[in-house]
């Protein structure tokens, strides 16, 4: 009886407090007022009780995030029906190595601070700033709260990509390649017939401005396989994104995504559903990345590697040079259970045309790719993992941007940065409307 009363008190408190949803950011203030029914709040709370696992320890981040240190065997992954009997992979996989080292050309040296530098990967997330860490045997999980769900279109949509956000390179031969689905890209991609076992890149980190709360700007790697015009596309994704709707602010955050059915029912961002198995106690997926780059100032970048363990078949993620974050179990996928057939690298934004004109949401730094280093955002050292578990520089890539007056991409090759490109743009401008 006491439990029921406590629940009723919590619901009453939520009803009193949540006649509005306020999403505050360090440089934006999104506020939506909406009436919230008791029934909806109860549904939301039940969902949050499922995904927010009981923590052994809790850390308050300076940006307002709450990081729960959850026992690794109690994390959301194991709620998935295909993972009920899954054993966490204890033997670390062999991280792919580059076949031939990319030589540094002194004439090409640039002022870049990477997350694989001697400063250490732990310095790259805001929640580390107070010096507190999750205990051994736990994994850090960003806690989801009621207002996070209320910013989404619905409870079903919370933590999920919309299906019309499908990777665009698969539609290059389609007549509607410049489509009106609201998603715009500037990407590089491999051919669609290769046998690929992973991909890597180092991604410049910025803080693009977002015009309205339900738009986002991201920079990521897509590892793909399956039918590009059906309902069985498999995708594994990771990078950084600014999404006020998902996170409640305008900070760039490390994110992951997966789907095995073209974004229909399976998969989600980060750990907002069961699937991804986290093994690292220092990296919180969904947490803010800091510091970020500035125009004509210091440049910061992060390295992400996604690859298939040739022994057990799980798809692992590395952040930095050698920091294993966790893996997507092979059981989650159909086509990716074998290999990938395409990789995409680049930026994506949502253009909702809220005021009947093109959004001013920025991609990358907000500068066009033509502007180059210290102005435009970049992806460098694009690499592919082959069947021998070796890395090699991506060759014969194609580039694509649907509307080059709004966002564009310029690719190149150098001895230091290998295959790389600059990309992005400001969105709305006199040539983009």
PDB file of C-alpha atoms in Angstrom, residues 43-53 144-147 149 158:
ATOM      1  CA  UNK A  43       3.039   5.395 -19.453  1.00  0.00           C
ATOM      2  CA  UNK A  44       6.175   7.516 -19.643  1.00  0.00           C
ATOM      3  CA  UNK A  45       7.207   6.620 -16.104  1.00  0.00           C
ATOM      4  CA  UNK A  46       6.758   2.899 -16.760  1.00  0.00           C
ATOM      5  CA  UNK A  47       8.979   3.207 -19.839  1.00  0.00           C
ATOM      6  CA  UNK A  48      11.630   5.132 -17.909  1.00  0.00           C
ATOM      7  CA  UNK A  49      11.558   2.520 -15.153  1.00  0.00           C
ATOM      8  CA  UNK A  50      12.421  -0.076 -17.802  1.00  0.00           C
ATOM      9  CA  UNK A  51      15.340   1.761 -19.396  1.00  0.00           C
ATOM     10  CA  UNK A  52      16.786   3.519 -16.316  1.00  0.00           C
ATOM     11  CA  UNK A  53      18.375   0.638 -14.448  1.00  0.00           C
ATOM     12  CA  UNK A 144      16.537   9.696 -19.193  1.00  0.00           C
ATOM     13  CA  UNK A 145      13.890  11.824 -17.518  1.00  0.00           C
ATOM     14  CA  UNK A 146      10.244  12.697 -18.101  1.00  0.00           C
ATOM     15  CA  UNK A 147      10.997  15.971 -19.877  1.00  0.00           C
ATOM     16  CA  UNK A 149      10.381  11.970 -23.434  1.00  0.00           C
ATOM     17  CA  UNK A 158      11.545   8.712 -28.218  1.00  0.00           C
TER      18      UNK A 158
END
